[in-house]
Short mmCIF file of C-alpha atoms and ligand atoms in Angstrom, two decimals:
data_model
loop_
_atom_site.label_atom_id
_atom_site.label_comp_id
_atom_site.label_asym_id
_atom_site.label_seq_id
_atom_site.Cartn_x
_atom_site.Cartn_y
_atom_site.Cartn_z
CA UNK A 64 27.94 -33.64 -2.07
CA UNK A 65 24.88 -32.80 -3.48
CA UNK A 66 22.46 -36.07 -3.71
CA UNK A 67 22.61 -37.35 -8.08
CA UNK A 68 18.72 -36.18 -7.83
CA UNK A 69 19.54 -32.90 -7.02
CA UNK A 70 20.20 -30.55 -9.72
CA UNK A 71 21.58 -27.98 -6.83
CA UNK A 72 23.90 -28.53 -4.72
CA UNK A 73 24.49 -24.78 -2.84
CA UNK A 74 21.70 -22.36 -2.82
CA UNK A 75 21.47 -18.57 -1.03
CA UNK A 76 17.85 -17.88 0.72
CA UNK A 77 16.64 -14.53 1.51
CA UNK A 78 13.66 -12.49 2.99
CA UNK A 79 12.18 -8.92 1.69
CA UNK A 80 9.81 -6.80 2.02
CA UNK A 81 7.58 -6.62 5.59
CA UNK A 82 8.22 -9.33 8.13
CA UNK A 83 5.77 -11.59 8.38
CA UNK A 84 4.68 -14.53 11.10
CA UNK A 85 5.63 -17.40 9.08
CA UNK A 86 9.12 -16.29 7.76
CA UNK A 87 11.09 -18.42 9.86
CA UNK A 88 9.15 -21.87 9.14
CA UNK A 89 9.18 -21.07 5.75
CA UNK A 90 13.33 -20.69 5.78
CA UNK A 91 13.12 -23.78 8.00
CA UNK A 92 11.33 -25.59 5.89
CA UNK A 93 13.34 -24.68 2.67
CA UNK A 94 16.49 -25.50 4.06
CA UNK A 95 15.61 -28.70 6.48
CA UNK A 96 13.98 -30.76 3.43
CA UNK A 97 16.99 -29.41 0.83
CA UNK A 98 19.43 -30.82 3.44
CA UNK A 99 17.82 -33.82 4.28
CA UNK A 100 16.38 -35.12 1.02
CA UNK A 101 19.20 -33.86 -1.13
CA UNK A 102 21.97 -33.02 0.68
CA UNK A 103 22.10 -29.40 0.02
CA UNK A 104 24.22 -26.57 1.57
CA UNK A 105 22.09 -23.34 2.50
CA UNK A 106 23.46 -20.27 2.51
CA UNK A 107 21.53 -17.19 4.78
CA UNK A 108 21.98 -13.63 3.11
CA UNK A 109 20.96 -10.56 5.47
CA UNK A 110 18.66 -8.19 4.87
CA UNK A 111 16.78 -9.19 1.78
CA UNK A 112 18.90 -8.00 -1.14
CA UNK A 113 20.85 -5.46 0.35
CA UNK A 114 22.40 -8.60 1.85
CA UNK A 115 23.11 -10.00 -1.51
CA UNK A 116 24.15 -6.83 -3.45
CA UNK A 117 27.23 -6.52 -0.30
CA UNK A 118 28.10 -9.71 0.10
CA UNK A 119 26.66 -9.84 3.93
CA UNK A 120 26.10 -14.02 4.37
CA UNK A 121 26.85 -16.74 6.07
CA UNK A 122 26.25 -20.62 6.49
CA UNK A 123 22.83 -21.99 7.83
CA UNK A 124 23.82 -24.74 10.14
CA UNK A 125 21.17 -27.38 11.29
CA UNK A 126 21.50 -25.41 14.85
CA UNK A 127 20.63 -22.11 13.08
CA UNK A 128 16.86 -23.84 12.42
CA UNK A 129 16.06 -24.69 15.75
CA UNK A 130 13.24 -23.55 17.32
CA UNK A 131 12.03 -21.26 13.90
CA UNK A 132 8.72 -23.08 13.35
CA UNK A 133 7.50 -21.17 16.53
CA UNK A 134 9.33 -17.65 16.44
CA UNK A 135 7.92 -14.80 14.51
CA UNK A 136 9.87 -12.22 12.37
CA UNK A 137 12.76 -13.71 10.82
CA UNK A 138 16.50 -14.60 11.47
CA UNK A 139 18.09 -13.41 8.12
CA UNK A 140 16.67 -9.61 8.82
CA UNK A 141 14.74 -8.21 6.01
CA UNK A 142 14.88 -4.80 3.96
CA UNK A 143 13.01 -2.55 1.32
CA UNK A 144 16.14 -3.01 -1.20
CA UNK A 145 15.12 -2.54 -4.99
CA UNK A 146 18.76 -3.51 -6.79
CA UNK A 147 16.76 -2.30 -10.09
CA UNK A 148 15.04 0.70 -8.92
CA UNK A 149 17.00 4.08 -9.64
CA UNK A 150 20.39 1.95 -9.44
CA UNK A 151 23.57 3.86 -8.72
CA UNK A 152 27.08 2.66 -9.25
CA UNK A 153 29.09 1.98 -6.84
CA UNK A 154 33.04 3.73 -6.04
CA UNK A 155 34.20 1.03 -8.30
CA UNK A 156 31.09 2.04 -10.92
CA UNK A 157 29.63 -1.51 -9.90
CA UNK A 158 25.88 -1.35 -10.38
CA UNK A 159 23.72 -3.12 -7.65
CA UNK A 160 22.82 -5.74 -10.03
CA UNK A 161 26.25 -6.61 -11.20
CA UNK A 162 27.61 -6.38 -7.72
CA UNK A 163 24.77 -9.50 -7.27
CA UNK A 164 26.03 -11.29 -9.83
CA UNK A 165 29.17 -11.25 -8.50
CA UNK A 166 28.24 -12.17 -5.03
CA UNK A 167 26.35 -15.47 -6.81
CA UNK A 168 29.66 -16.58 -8.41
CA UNK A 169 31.90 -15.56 -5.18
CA UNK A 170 29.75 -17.73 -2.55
CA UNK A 171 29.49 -20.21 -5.54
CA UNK A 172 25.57 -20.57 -5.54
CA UNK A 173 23.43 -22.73 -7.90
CA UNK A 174 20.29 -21.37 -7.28
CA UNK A 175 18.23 -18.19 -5.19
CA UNK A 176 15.11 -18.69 -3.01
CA UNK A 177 13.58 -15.08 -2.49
CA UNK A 178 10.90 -15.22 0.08
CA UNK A 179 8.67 -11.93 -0.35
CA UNK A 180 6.05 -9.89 -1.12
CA UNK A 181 4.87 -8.49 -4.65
CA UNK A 182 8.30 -5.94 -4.18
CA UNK A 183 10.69 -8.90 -3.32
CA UNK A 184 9.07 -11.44 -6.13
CA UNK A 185 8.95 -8.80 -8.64
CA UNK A 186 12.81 -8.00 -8.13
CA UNK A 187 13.34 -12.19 -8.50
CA UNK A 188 11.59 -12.24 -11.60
CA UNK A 189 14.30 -9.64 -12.98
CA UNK A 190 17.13 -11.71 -11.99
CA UNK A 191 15.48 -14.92 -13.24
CA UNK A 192 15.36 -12.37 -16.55
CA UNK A 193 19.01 -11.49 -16.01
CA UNK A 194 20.43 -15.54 -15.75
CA UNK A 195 20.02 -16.22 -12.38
CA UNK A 196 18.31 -19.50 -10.85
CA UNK A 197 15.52 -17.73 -8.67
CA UNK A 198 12.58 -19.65 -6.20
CA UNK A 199 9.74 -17.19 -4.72
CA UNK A 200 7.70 -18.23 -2.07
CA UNK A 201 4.38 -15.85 -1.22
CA UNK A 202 4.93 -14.20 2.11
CA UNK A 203 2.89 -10.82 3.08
CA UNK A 204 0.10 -10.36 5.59
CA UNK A 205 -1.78 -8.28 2.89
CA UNK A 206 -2.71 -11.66 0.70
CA UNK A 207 -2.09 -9.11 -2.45
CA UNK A 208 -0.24 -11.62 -4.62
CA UNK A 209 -1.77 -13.06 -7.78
CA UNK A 210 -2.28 -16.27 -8.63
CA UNK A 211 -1.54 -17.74 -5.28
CA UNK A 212 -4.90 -18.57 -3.26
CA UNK A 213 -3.21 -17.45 -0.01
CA UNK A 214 0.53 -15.73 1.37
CA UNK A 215 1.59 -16.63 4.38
CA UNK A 216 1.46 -14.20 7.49
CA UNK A 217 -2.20 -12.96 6.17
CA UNK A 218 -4.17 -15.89 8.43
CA UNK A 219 -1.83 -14.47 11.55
CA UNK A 220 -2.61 -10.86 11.03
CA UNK A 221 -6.75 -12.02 10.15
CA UNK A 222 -6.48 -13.17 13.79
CA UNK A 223 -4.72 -10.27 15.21
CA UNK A 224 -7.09 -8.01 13.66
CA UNK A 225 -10.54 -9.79 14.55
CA UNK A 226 -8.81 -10.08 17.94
CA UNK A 227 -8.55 -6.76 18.26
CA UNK A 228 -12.12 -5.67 16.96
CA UNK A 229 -13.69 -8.11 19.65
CA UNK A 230 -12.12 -6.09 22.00
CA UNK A 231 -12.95 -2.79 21.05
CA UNK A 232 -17.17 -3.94 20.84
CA UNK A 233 -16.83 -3.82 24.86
CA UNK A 234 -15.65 -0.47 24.63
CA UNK A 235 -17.65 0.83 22.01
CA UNK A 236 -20.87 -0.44 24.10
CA UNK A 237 -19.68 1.28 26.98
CA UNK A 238 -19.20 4.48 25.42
CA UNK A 239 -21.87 4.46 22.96
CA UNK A 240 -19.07 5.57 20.35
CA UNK A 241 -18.53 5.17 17.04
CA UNK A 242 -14.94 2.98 17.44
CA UNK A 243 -12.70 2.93 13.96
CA UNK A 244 -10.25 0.29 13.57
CA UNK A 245 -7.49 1.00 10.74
CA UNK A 246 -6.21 -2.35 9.42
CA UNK A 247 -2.90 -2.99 7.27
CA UNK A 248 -3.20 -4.31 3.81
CA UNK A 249 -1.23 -2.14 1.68
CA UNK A 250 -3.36 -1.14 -1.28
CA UNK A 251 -6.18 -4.15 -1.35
CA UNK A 252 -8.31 -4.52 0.87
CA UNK A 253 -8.55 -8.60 1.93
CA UNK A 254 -7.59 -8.09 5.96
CA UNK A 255 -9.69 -5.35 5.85
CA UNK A 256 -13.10 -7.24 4.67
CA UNK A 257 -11.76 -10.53 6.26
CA UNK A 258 -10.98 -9.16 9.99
CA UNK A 259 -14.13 -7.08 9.35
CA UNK A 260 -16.40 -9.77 8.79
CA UNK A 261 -14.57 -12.09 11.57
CA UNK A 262 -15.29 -8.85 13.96
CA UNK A 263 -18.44 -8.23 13.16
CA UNK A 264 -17.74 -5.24 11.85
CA UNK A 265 -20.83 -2.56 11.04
CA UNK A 266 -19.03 -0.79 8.25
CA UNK A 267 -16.05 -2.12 6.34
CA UNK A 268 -14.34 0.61 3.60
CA UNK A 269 -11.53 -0.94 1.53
CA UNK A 270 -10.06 -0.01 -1.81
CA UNK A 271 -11.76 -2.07 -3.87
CA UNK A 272 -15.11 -0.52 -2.87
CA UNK A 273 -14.97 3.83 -2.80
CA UNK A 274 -16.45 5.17 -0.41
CA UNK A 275 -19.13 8.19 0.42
CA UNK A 276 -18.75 9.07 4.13
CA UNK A 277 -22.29 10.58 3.92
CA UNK A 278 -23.36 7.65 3.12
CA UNK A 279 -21.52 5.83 6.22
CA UNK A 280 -22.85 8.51 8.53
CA UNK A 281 -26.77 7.85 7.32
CA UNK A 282 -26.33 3.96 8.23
CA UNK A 283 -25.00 4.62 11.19
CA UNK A 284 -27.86 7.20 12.02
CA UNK A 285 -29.76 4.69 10.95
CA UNK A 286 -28.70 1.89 13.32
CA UNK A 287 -28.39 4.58 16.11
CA UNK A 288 -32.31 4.79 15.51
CA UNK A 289 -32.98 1.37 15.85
CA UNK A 290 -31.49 1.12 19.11
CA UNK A 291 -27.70 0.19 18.51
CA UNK A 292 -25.83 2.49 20.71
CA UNK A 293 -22.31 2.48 18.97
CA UNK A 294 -21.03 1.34 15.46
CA UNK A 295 -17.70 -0.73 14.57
CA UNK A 296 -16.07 0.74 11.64
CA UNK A 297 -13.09 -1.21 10.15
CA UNK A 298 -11.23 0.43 7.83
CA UNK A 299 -8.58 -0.73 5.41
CA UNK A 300 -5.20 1.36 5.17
CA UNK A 301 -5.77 1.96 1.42
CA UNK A 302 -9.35 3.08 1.88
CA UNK A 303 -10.21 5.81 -0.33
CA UNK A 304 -13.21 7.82 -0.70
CA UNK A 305 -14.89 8.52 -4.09
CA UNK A 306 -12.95 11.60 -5.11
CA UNK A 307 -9.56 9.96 -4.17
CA UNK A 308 -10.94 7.15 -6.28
CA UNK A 309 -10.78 9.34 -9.55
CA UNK A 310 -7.31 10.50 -9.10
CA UNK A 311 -4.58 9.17 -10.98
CA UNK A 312 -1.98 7.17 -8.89
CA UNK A 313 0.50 9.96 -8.93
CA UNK A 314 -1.87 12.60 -7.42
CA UNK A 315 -3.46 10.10 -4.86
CA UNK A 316 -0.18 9.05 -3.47
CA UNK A 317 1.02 12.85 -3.11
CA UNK A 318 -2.70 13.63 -1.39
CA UNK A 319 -2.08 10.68 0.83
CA UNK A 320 1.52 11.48 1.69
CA UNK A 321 0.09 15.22 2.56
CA UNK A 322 -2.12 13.91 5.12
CA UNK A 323 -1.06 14.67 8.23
CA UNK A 324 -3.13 11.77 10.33
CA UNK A 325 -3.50 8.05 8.58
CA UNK A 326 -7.30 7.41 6.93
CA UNK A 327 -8.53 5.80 10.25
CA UNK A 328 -8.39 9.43 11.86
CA UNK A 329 -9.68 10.99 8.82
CA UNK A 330 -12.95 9.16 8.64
CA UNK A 331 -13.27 9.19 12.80
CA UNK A 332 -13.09 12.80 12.74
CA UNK A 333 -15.90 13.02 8.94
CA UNK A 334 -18.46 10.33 10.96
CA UNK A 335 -18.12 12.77 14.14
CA UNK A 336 -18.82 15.84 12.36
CA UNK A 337 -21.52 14.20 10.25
CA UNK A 338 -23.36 12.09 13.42
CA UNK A 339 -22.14 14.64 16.27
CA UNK A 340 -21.78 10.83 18.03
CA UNK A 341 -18.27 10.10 19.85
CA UNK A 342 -15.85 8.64 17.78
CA UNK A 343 -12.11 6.70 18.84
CA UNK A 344 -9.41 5.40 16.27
CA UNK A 345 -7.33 2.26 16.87
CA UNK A 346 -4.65 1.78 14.13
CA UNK A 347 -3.43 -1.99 14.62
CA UNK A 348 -0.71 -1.21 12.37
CA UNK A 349 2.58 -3.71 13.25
CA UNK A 350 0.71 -5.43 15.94
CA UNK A 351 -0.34 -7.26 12.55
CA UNK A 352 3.01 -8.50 11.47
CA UNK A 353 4.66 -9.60 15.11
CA UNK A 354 4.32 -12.76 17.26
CA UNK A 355 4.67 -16.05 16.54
CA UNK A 356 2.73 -17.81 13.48
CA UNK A 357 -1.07 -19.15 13.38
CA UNK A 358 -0.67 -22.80 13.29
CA UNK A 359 -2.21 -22.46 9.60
CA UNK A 360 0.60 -19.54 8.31
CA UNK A 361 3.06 -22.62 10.19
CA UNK A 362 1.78 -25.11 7.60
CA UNK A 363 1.06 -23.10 4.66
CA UNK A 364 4.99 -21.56 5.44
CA UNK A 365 5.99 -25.21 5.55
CA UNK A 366 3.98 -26.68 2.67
CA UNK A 367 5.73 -23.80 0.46
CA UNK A 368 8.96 -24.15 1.95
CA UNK A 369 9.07 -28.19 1.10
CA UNK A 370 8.09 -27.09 -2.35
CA UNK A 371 10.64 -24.87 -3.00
CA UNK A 372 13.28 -27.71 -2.21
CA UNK A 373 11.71 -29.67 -4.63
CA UNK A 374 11.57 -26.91 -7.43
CA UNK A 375 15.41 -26.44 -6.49
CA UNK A 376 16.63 -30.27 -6.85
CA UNK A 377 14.26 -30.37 -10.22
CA UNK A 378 15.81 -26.83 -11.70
CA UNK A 379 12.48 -25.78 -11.93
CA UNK A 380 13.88 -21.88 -11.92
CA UNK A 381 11.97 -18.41 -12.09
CA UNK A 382 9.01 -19.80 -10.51
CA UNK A 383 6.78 -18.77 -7.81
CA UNK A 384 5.62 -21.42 -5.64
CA UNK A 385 2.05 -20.95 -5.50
CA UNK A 386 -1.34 -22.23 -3.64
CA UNK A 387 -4.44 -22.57 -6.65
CA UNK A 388 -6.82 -25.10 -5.10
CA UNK A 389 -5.63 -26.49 -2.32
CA UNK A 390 -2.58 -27.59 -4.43
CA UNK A 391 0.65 -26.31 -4.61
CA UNK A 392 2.43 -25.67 -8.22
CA UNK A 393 4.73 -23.19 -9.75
CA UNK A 394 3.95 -20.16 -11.49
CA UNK A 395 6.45 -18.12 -13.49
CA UNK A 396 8.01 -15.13 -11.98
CA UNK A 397 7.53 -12.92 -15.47
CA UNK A 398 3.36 -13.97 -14.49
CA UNK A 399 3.04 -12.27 -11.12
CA UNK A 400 5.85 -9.01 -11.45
CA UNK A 401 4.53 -5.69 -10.68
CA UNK A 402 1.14 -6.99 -9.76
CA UNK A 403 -1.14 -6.39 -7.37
CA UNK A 404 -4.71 -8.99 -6.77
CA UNK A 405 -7.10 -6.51 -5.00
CA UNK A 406 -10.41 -8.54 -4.15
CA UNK A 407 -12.71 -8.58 -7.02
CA UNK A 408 -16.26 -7.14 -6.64
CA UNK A 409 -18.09 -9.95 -7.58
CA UNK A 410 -15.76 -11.99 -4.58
CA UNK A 411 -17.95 -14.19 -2.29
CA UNK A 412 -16.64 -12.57 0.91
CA UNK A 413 -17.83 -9.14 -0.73
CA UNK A 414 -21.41 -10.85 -1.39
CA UNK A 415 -21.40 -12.41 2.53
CA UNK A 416 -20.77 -8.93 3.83
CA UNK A 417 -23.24 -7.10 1.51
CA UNK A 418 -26.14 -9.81 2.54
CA UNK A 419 -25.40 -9.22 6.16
CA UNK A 420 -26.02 -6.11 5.87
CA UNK A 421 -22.61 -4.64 6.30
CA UNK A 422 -22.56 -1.05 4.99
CA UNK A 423 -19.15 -1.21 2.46
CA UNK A 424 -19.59 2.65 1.87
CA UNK A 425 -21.22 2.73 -1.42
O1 F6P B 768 3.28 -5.21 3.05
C1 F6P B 768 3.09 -5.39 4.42
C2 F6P B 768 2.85 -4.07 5.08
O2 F6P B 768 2.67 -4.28 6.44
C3 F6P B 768 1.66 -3.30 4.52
O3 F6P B 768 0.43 -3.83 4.98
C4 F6P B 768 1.98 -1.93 5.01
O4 F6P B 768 1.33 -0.92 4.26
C5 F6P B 768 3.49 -1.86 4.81
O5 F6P B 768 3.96 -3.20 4.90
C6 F6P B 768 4.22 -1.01 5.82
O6 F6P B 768 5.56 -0.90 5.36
P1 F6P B 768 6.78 -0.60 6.36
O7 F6P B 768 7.02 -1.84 7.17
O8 F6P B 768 7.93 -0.31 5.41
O9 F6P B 768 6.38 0.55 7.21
#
């Protein structure tokens, strides 16, 4: 029986989007302080929302959160499933989104925690919008969504990527190359300028900033003249150079999809033909999302995760639970949907690398 505080008593938790290191405290969390402090009955649904548009779920028992604070990915699978994106009926003519409402009343849930990216929370926000009780907690390693200070699984991925930027200086001494990293990060650029500070990175190109690769190639000449044998260049995934940056969306996403090799090998192969130095790509790409959580994503996961038990017992629905200050509070769904925080120029981290002397590409 659900505890006289608690104004929920059975409640469905999924995940969405990318994995993330820090998905399996955070469902730990959720459901370990809803049990224990109210009494609640969790219920796991696979796959993200595919899960919950077909029904696919089953109980979480306390065995089922054993040993989660420490494991990476996440035991409830995850999926890219967009119930209102282009939504087809089903045989029966059952859209996905009534098929979800029919799932909530079936496995008799009071409530929804959706743990996701800006995809996943924006999808929440619409069933909030459509009657349902809906939690989201902030999970992505590309720290894109607003008016949280920090998602969990970005600190892991910060320390995957600087790891792997330490390693390739040896390399890149050796060789005298120029050695480009491609980082994740969707379409802002925070691993990118964080991993590339943390590295030491000698030029760091995200979104945010446009970039001219003759510009790149000079400082690097430059640096090759004063002595330094090779040159680190991190580059973001979303990276775009100053023509791409006056497309519209619709033309930039077709040029990107036409690409046959990922930015990382595109601006390799421009700095070689510009310098006529050496150049090497490393693309960290999922390295960046497996393994097991920094001990920081394993408390920010679990601070969330507490929260959202509380916002559950309190009916405190179509929230995010959010970071702003070192505190955690709830911000409305319907605030957050279809947005995107890209770092803003005037951003400390962007003033650090700029008076280091890190060429940014502009
Ligand atoms: O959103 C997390 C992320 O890893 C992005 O950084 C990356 O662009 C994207 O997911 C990759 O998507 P997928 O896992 O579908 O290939």
């Amino acid at each position: 029986m659900a505890n006289s505080k608690s104004k929920v008593k059975r409640f469905g938790i999924l995940t969405s989007g990318g994995d993330a290191p820090g998905l399996n405290a955070a469902i730990r969390a959720v459901c370990r302080t809803a049990k224990i402090q109210y009494g609640m009955d969790a219920v796991g649904i696979r796959n993200g929302y595919r899960g919950l548009i077909n029904g696919d779920m089953f109980d979480i028992t306390s065995d089922s959160l054993v040993g989660l604070l420490t494991e990476g990915g996440t035991i409830l699978g995850t999926s890219r499933e967009k119930p209102f994106k282009n939504p087809v009926a089903d045989s029966k003519g059952k859209f996905p989104v009534d098929r979800i409402k029919e799932n909530y009343k079936k496995h008799k849930l009071d409530a929804l925690v959706c743990i996701g990216g800006n995809g996943t929370n924006t999808t929440a926000s619409l069933l909030a919008e459509e009657g349902l009780n809906v939690i989201g907690l902030p999970k992505t390693i590309d720290n894109d969504i607003v008016k949280t200070d920090m998602t969990f699984g970005f600190h892991t991925a910060l320390d995957v990527a600087t790891d792997a930027i330490d390693r390739i200086h040896t390399t890149a001494h050796s060789h005298s190359r120029i050695m480009v990293v491609e980082v994740m990060g969707h379409k802002a650029g925070w691993l990118g300028l964080y991993s590339g500070i943390a590295g030491g990175g000698d030029v760091i190109l995200i979104p945010e900033i446009p970039y001219d690769i003759n510009h790149v190639a000079q400082r690097i000449m430059e640096r090759k003249k004063a002595g330094k044998n090779f040159s680190i260049v991190v580059v973001a995934e979303g990276a775009k150079n100053k023509e791409e940056a006056l497309m519209d969306k619709k033309k930039f996403k077709k040029a990107r999809a036409e690409m046959p090799y990922s930015i990382g090998y595109r601006v390799a192969h421009e700095l070689e033909e510009a310098t006529s130095l050496e150049s090497r790509v490393t693309v960290l790409g999922y390295l960046q999302r497996g393994g097991t959580p920094s001990p920081y994503d394993r408390l920010l996961a679990t601070q969330y995760g507490t929260a959202a038990a509380h916002f559950l017992a309190d009916g405190d629905f179509g929230k995010l639970v959010a970071l702003q200050n070192s505190k955690i509070t709830g911000v409305p769904l319907y605030e957050i949907a279809g947005k995107v925080k890209n770092i803003p120029l005037d951003h400390a981290m962007i003033e650090t690398a700029r008076e280091l002397g890190t060429c940014l590409g502009d």
